[in-house]
PDB file of C-alpha atoms (C1' of nucleotides) in Angstrom:
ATOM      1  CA  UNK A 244     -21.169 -14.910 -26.026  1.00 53.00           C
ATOM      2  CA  UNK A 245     -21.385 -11.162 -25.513  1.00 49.00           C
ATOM      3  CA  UNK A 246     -18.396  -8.917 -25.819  1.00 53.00           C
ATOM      4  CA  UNK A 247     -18.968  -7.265 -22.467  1.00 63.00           C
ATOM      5  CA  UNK A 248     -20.145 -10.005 -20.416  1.00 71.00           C
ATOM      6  CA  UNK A 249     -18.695  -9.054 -16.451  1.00 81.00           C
ATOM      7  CA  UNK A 250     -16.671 -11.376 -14.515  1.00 89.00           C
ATOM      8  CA  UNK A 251     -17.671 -13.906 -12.334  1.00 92.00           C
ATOM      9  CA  UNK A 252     -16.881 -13.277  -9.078  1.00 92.00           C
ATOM     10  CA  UNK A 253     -14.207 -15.974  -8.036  1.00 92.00           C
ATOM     11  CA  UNK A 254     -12.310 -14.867 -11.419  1.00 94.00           C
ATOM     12  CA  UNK A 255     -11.786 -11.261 -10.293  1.00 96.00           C
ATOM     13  CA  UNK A 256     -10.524 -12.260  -7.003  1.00 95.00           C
ATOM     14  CA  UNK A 257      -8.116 -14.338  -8.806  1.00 95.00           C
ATOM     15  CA  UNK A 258      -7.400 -11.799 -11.173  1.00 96.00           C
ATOM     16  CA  UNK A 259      -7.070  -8.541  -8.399  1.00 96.00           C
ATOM     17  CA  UNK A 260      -4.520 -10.941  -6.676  1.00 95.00           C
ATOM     18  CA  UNK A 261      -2.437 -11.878 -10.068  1.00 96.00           C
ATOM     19  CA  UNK A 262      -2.023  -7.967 -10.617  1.00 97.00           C
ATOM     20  CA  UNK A 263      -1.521  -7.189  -6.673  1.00 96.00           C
ATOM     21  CA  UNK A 264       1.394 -10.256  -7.095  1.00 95.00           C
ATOM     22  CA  UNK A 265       3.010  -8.330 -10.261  1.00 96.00           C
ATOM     23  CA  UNK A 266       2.940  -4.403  -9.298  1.00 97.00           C
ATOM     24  CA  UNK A 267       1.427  -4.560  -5.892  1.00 95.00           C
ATOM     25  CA  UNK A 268       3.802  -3.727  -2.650  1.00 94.00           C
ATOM     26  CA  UNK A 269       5.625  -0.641  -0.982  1.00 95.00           C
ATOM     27  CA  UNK A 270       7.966  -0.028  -4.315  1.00 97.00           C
ATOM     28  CA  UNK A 271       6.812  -1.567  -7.667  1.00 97.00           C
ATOM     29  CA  UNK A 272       4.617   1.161  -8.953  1.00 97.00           C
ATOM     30  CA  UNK A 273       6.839   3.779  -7.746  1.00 97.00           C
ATOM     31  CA  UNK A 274       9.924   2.514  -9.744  1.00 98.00           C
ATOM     32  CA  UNK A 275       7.871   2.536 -12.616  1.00 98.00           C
ATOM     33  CA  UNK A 276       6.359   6.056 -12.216  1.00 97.00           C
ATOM     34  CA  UNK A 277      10.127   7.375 -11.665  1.00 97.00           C
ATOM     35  CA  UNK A 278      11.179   4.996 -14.650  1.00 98.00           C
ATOM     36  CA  UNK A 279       8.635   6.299 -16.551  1.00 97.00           C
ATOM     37  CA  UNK A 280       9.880   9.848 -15.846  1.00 96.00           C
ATOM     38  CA  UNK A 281      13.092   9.420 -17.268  1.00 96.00           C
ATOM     39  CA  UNK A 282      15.363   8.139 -14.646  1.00 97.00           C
ATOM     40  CA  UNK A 283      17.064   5.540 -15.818  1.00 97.00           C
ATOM     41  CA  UNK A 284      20.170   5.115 -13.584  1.00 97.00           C
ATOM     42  CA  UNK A 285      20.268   2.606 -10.793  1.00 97.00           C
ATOM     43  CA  UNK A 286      21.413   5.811  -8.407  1.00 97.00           C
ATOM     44  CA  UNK A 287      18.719   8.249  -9.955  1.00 97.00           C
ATOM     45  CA  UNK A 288      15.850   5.701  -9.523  1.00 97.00           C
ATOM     46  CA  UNK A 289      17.429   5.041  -6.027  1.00 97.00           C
ATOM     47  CA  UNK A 290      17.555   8.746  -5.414  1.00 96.00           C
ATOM     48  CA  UNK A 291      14.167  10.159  -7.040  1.00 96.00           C
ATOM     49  CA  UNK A 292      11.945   7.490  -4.430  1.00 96.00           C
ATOM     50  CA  UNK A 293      11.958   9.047  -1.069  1.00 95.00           C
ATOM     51  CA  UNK A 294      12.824   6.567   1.742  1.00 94.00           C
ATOM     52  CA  UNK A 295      13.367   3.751  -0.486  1.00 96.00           C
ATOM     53  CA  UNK A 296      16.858   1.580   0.386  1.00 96.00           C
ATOM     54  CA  UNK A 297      19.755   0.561  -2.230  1.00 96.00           C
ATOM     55  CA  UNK A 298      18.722  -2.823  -1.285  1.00 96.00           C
ATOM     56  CA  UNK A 299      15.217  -3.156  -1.861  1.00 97.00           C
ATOM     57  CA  UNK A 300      15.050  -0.986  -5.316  1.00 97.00           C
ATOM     58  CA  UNK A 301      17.544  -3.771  -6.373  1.00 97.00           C
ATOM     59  CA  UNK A 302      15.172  -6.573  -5.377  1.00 97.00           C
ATOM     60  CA  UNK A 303      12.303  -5.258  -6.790  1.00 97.00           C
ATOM     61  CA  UNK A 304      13.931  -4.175 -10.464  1.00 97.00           C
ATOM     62  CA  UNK A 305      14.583  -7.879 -10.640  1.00 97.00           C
ATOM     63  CA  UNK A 306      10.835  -8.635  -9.611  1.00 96.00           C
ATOM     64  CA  UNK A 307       9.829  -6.155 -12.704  1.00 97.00           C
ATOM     65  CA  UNK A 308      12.932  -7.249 -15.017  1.00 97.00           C
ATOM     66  CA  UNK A 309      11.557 -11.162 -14.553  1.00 95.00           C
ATOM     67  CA  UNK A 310       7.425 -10.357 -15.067  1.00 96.00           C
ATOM     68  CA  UNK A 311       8.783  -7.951 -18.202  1.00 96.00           C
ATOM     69  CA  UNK A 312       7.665  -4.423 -17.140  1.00 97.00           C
ATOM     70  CA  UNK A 313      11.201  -3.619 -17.136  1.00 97.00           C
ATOM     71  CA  UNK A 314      14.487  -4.048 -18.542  1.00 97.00           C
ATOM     72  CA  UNK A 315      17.643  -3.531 -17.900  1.00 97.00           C
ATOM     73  CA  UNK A 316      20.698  -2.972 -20.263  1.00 97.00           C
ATOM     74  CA  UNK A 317      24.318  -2.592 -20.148  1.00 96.00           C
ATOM     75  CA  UNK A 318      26.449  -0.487 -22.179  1.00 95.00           C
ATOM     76  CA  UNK A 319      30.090  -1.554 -22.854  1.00 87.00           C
ATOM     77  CA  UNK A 320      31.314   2.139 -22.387  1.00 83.00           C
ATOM     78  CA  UNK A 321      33.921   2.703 -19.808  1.00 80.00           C
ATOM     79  CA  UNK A 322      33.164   3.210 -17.116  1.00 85.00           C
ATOM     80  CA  UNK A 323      29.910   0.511 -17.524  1.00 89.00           C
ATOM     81  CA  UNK A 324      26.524   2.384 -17.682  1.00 94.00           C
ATOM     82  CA  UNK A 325      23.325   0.261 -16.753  1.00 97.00           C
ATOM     83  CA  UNK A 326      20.086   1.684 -18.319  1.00 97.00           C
ATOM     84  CA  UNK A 327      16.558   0.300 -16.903  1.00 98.00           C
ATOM     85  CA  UNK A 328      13.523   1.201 -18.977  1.00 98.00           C
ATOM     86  CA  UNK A 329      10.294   0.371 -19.184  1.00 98.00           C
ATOM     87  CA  UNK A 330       9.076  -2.116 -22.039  1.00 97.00           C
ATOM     88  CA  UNK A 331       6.397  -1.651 -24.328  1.00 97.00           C
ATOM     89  CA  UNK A 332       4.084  -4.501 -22.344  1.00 97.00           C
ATOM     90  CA  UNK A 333       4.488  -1.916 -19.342  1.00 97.00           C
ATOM     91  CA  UNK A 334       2.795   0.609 -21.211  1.00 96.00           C
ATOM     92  CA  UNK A 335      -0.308  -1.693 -20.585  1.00 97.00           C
ATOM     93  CA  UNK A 336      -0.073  -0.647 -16.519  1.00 97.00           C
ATOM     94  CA  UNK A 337      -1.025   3.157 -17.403  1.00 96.00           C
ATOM     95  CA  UNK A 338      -4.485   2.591 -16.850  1.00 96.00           C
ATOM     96  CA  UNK A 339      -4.295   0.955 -13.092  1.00 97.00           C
ATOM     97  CA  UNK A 340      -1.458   3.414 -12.570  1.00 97.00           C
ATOM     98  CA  UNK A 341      -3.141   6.526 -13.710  1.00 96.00           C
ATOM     99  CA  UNK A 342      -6.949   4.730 -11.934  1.00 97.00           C
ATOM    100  CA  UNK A 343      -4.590   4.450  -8.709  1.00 97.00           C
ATOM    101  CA  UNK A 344      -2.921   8.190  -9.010  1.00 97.00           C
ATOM    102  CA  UNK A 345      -6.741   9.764  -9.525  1.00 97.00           C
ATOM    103  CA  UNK A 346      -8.251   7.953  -6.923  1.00 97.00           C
ATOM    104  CA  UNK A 347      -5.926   8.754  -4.457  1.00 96.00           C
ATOM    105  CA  UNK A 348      -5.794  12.459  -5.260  1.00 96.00           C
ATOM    106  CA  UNK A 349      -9.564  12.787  -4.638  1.00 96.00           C
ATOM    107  CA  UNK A 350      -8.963  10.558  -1.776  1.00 96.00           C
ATOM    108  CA  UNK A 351      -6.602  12.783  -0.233  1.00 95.00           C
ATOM    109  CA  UNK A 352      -8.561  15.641  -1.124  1.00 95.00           C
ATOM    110  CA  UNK A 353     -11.328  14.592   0.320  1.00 95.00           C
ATOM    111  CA  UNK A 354      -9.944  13.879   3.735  1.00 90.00           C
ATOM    112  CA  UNK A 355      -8.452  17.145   3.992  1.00 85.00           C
ATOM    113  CA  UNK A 356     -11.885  18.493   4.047  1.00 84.00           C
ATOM    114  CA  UNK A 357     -13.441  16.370   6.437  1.00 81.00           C
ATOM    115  CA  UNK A 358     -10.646  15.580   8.878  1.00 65.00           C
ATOM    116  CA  UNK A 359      -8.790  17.991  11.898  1.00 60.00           C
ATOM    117  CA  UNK A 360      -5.637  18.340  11.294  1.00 52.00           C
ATOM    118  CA  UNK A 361      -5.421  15.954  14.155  1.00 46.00           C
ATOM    119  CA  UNK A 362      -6.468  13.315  12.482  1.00 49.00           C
ATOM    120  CA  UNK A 363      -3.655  13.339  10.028  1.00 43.00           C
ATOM    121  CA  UNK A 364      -1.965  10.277   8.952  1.00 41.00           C
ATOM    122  CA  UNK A 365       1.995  11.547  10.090  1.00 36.00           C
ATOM    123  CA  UNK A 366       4.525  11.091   7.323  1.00 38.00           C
ATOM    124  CA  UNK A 367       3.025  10.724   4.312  1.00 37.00           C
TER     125      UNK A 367
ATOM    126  CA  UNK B 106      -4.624  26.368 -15.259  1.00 53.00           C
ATOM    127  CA  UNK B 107      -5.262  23.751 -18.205  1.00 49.00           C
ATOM    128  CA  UNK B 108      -7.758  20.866 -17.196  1.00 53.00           C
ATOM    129  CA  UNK B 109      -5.785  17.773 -18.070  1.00 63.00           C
ATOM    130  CA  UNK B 110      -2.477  19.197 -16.315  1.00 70.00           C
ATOM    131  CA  UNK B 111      -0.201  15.936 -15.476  1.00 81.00           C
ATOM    132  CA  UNK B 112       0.256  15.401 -11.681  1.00 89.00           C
ATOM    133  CA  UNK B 113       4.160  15.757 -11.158  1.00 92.00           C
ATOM    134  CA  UNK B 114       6.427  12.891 -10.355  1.00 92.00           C
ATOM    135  CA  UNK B 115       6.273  13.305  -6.265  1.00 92.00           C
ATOM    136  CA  UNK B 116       2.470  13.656  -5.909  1.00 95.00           C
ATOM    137  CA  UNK B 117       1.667  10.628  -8.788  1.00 96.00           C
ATOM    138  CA  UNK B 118       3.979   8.861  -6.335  1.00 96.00           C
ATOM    139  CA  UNK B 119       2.476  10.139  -2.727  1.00 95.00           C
ATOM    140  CA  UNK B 120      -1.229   9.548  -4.353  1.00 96.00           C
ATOM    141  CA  UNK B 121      -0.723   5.949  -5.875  1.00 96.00           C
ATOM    142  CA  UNK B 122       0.795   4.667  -2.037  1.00 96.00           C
ATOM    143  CA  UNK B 123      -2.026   6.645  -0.568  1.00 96.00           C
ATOM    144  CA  UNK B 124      -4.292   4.208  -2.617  1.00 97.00           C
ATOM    145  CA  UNK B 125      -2.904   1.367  -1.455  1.00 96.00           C
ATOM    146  CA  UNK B 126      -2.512   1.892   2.010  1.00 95.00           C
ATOM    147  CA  UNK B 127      -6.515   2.490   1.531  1.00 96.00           C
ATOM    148  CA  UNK B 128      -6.951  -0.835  -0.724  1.00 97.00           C
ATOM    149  CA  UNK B 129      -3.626  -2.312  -0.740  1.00 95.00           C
ATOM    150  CA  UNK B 130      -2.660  -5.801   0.682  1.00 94.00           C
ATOM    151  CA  UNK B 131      -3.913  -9.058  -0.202  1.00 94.00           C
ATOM    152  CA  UNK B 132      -7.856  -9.107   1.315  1.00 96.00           C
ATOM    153  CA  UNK B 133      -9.455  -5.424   1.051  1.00 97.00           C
ATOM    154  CA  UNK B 134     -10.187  -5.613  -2.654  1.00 97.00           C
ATOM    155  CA  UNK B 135     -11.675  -9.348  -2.449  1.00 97.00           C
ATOM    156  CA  UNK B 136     -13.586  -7.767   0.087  1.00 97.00           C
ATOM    157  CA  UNK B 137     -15.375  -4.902  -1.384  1.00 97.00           C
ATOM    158  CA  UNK B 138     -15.307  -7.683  -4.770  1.00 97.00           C
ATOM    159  CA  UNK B 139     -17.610 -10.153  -2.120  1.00 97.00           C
ATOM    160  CA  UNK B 140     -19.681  -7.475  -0.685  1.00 97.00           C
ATOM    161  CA  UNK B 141     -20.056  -6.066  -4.143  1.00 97.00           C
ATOM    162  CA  UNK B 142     -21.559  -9.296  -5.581  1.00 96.00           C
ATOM    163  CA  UNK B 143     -23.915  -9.399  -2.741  1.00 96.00           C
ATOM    164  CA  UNK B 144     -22.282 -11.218   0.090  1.00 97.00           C
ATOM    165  CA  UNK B 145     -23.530  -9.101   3.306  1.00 97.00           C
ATOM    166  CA  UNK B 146     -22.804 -10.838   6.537  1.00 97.00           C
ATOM    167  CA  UNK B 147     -19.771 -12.107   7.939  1.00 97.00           C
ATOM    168  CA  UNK B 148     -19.898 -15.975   7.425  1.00 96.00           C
ATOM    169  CA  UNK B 149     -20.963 -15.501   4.206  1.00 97.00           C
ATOM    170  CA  UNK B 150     -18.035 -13.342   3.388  1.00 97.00           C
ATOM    171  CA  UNK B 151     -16.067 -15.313   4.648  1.00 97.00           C
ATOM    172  CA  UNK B 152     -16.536 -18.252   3.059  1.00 95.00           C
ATOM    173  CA  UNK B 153     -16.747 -16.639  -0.151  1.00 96.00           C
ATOM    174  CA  UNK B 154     -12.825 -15.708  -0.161  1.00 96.00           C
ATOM    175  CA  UNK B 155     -11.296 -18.494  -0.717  1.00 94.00           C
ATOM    176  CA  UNK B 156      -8.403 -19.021   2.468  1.00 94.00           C
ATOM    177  CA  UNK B 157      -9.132 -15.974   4.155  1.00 96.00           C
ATOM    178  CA  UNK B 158      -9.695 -16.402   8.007  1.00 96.00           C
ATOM    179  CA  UNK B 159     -12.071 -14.589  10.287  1.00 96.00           C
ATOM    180  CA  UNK B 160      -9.439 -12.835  12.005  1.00 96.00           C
ATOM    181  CA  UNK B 161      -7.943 -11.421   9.146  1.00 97.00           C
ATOM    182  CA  UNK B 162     -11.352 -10.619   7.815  1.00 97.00           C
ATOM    183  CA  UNK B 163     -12.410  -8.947  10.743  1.00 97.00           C
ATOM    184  CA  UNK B 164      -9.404  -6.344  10.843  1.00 97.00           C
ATOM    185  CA  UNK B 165     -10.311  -5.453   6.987  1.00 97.00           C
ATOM    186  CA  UNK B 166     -13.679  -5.047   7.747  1.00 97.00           C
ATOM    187  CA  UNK B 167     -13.001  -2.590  10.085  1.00 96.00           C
ATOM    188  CA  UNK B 168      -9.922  -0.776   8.290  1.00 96.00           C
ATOM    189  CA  UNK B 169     -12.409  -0.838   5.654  1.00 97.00           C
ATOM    190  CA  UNK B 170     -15.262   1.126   8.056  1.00 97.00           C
ATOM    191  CA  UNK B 171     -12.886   3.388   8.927  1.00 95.00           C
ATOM    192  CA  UNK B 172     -11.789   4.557   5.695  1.00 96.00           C
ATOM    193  CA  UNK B 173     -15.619   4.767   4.803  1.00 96.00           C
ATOM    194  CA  UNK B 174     -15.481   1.754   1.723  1.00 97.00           C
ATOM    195  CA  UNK B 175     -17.950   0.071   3.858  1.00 97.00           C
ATOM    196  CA  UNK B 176     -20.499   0.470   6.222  1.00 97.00           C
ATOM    197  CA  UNK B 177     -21.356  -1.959   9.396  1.00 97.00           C
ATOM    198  CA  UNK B 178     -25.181  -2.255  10.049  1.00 96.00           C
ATOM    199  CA  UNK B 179     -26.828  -3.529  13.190  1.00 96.00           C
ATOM    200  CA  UNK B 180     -30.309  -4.777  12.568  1.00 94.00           C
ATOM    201  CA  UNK B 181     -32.340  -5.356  16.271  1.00 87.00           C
ATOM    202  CA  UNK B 182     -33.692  -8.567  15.497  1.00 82.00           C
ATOM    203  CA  UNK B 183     -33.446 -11.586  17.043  1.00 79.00           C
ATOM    204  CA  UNK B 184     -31.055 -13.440  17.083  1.00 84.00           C
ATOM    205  CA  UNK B 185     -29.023  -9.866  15.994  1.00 88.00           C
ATOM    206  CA  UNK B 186     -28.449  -9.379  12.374  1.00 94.00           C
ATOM    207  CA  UNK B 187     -25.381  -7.667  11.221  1.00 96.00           C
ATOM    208  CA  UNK B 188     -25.124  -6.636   7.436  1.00 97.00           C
ATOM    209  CA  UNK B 189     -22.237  -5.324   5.834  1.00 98.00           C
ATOM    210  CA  UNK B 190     -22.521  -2.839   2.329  1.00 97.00           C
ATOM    211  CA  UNK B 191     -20.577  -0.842   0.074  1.00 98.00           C
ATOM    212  CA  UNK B 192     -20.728   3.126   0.830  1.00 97.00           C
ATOM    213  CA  UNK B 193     -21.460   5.253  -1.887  1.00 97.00           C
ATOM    214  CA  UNK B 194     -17.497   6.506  -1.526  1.00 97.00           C
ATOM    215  CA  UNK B 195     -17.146   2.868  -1.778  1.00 97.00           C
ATOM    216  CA  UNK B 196     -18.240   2.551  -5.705  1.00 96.00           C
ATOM    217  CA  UNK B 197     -15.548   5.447  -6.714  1.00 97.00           C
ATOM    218  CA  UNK B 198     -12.851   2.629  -6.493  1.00 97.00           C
ATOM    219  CA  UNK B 199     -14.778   0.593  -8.974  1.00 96.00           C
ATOM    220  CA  UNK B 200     -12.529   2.356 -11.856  1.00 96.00           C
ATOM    221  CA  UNK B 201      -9.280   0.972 -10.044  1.00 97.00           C
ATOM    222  CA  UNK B 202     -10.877  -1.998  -9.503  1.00 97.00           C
ATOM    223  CA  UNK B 203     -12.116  -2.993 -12.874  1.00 96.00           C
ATOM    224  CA  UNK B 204      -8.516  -1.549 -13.928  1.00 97.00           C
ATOM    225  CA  UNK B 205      -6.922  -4.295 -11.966  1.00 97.00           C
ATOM    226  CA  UNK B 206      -9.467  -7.239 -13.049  1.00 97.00           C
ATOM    227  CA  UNK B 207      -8.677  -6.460 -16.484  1.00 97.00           C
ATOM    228  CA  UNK B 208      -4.709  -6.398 -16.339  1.00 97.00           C
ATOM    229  CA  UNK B 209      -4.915  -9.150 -14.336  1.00 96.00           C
ATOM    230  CA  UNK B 210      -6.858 -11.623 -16.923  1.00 96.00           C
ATOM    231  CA  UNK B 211      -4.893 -10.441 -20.052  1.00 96.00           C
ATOM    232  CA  UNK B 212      -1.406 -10.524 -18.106  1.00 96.00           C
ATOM    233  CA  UNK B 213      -2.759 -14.492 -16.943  1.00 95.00           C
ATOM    234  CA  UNK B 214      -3.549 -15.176 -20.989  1.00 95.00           C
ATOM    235  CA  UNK B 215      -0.087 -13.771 -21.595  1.00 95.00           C
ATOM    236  CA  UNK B 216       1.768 -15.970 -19.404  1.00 90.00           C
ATOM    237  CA  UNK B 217      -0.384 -19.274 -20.312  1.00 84.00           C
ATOM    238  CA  UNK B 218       0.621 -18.302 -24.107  1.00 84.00           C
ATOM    239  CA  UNK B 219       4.163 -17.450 -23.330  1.00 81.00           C
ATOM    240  CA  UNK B 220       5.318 -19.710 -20.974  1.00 65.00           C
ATOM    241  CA  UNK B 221       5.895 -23.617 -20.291  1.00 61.00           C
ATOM    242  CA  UNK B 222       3.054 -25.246 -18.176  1.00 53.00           C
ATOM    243  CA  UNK B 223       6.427 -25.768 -15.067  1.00 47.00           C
ATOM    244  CA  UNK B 224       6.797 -22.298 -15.057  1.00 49.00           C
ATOM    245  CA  UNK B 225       3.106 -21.461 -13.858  1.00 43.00           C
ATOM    246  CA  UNK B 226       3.074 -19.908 -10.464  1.00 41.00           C
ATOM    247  CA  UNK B 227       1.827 -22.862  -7.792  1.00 37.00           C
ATOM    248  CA  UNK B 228      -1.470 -22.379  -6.030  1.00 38.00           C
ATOM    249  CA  UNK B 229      -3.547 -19.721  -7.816  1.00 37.00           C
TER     250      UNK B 229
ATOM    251  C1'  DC C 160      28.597   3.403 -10.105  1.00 85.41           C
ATOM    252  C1'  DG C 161      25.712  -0.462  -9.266  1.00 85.41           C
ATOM    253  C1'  DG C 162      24.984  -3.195  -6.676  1.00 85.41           C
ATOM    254  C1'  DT C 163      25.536  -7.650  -2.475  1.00 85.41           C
ATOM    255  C1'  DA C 164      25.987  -9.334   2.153  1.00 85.41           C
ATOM    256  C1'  DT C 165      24.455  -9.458   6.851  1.00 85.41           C
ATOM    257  C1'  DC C 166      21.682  -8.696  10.280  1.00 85.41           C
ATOM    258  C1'  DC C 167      17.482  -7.065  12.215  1.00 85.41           C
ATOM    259  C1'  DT C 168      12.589  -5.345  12.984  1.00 85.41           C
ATOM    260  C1'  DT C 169       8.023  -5.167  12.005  1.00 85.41           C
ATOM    261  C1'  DG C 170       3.751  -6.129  10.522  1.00 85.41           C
ATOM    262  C1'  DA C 171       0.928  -9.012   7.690  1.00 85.41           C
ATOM    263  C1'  DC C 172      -1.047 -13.068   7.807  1.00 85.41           C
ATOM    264  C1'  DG C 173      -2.301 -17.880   9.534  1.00 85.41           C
ATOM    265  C1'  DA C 174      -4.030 -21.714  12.995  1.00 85.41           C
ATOM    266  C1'  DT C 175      -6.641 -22.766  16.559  1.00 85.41           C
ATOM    267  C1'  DA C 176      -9.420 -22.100  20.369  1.00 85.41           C
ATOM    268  C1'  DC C 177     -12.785 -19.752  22.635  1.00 85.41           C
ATOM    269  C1'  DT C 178     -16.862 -16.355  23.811  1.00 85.41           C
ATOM    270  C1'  DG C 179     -21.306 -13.402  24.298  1.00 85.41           C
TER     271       DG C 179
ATOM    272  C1'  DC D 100     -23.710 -15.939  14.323  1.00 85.41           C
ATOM    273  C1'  DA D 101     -20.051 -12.717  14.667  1.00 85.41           C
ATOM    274  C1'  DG D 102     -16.585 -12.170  16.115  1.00 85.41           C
ATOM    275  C1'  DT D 103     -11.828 -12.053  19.997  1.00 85.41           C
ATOM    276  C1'  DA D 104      -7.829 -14.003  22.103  1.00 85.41           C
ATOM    277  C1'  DT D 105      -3.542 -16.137  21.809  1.00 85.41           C
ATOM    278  C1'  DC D 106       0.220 -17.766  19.718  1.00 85.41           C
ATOM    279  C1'  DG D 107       3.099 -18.552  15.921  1.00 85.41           C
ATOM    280  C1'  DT D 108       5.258 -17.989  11.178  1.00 85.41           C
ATOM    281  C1'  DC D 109       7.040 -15.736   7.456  1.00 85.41           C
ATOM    282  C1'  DA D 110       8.249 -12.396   4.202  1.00 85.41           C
ATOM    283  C1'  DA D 111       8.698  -7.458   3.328  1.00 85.41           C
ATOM    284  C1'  DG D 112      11.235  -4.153   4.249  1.00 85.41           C
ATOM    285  C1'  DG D 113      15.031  -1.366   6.743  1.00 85.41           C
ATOM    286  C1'  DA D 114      20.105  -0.280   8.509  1.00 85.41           C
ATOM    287  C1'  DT D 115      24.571  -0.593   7.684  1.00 85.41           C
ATOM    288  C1'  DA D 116      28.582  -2.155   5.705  1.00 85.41           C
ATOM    289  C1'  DC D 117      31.100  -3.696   2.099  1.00 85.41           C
ATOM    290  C1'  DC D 118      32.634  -5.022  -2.910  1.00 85.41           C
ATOM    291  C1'  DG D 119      34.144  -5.296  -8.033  1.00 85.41           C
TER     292       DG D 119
END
DNA sequence: CGGTATCCTTGACGATACTG
DNA sequence: CAGTATCGTCAAGGATACCG
C-alpha cells in the first residue's frame, strides 16, 4: 500500500459529511475562531459573534464540549467563573478553518470585482 | 504590509460563513466530490450520492451554476445530452475539500478507538 | 453571570407524482 | 433523460422572558 493513495469516492462523501456533522452549521466554527481569540467567557463569546442568540451559543458549546473541541471549566471563586477553551484535539481544525477563511477571502474578493454593486448579497 | 499578516477576528469570521453559504449544507460538497470523480449527467449523479433526491439535487446544481463551481452544458444531440463539469474556479476549493476529507477520516479512527461500539452515531 | 424555558418562524430537506 | 410540481416533515435557528 502506498502512503498517498487518494480516497475512494464513497469514503470522502462519508468523510465531508462526518466533519460537516462536527463543525459544520451557522455557529460552530465561529465559536471556535472567537474561542481561539481569547474569549473565554460565556458573555464575551456571546458578545464577540455578531447576531448570534444566548440560546443557541449555549446549544452549540455543548455540541463542541461533547465531540471534544471544547471544554468548559468552572472555578470555585465567588462569584463562579466558567472558562471555555479550546482543547489540544481542536488544534487539529486549523487547517479546514484557516482552508475555509482563505477561500472565502479570495471568494469575496473576487466577486467584488466582477459583480455591480447590485448584485450584492445584503447583510453579510 | 508583511505577507503572512493574520486576518482579524471579524473578517476570519465573515470569510469562513461566506464559505459555507458557497459550499455549506449537506449536498454541495458530495456534489462537486461526484462530478469530480467523473459523474457528468444528472442520473448518474444522482445515483452516485447515496439518499440524495432529484429535487434536492437539482437546486444544488443550480446554486452551484450560479456561484460558478460548476458549469451546465447542453449538447444538441438527439435525444439532448446535458453534461455537468467542474469550472476551473471550481478546483480552488479542492484545498478545503481535501482539508475536510482528511479531518473527517482521522476524527472517524478517533472515535472507533475511543469509544464503545453503542455509542457510534446510527446510519453513516 | 451563565445560562434555561417557551414559543415561533423559516428554510432545508424528503416523498411522491408527474412532464416535455 | 432531466428535471418540476406539490405537499409534507423536521430541525436549526431566532425572540423574548425568566432563573439560580
Amino acid at each position: 500500500m502506498s502512503k498517498k493513495e487518494e480516497l475512494n469516492f464513497e469514503d470522502k462523501i462519508k468523510f465531508v459529511q462526518d466533519t460537516q456533522y462536527v463543525i459544520g452549521g451557522k455557529w460552530k466554527l465561529p465559536i471556535i475562531i472567537s474561542v481561539y481569540h481569547g474569549n473565554k467567557r460565556f458573555n464575551e463569546i456571546l458578545s464577540s459573534i455578531p447576531r448570534i442568540t444566548n440560546r443557541v451559543l449555549s446549544k452549540e458549546l455543548r455540541h463542541l464540549e461533547e465531540n471534544e473541541l471544547i471544554s468548559r471549566k468552572v472555578y470555585d471563586d465567588y462569584p463562579t467563573r466558567i472558562e471555555y477553551t479550546l482543547t489540544d484535539y481542536c488544534h487539529s481544525v486549523a487547517e479546514v478553518l484557516t482552508s475555509m477563511e482563505k477561500w472565502g477571502k479570495q471568494h469575496r474578493e473576487r466577486i467584488k470585482k466582477n459583480m455591480p454593486a447590485s448584485m450584492h448579497r445584503t447583510g453579510i
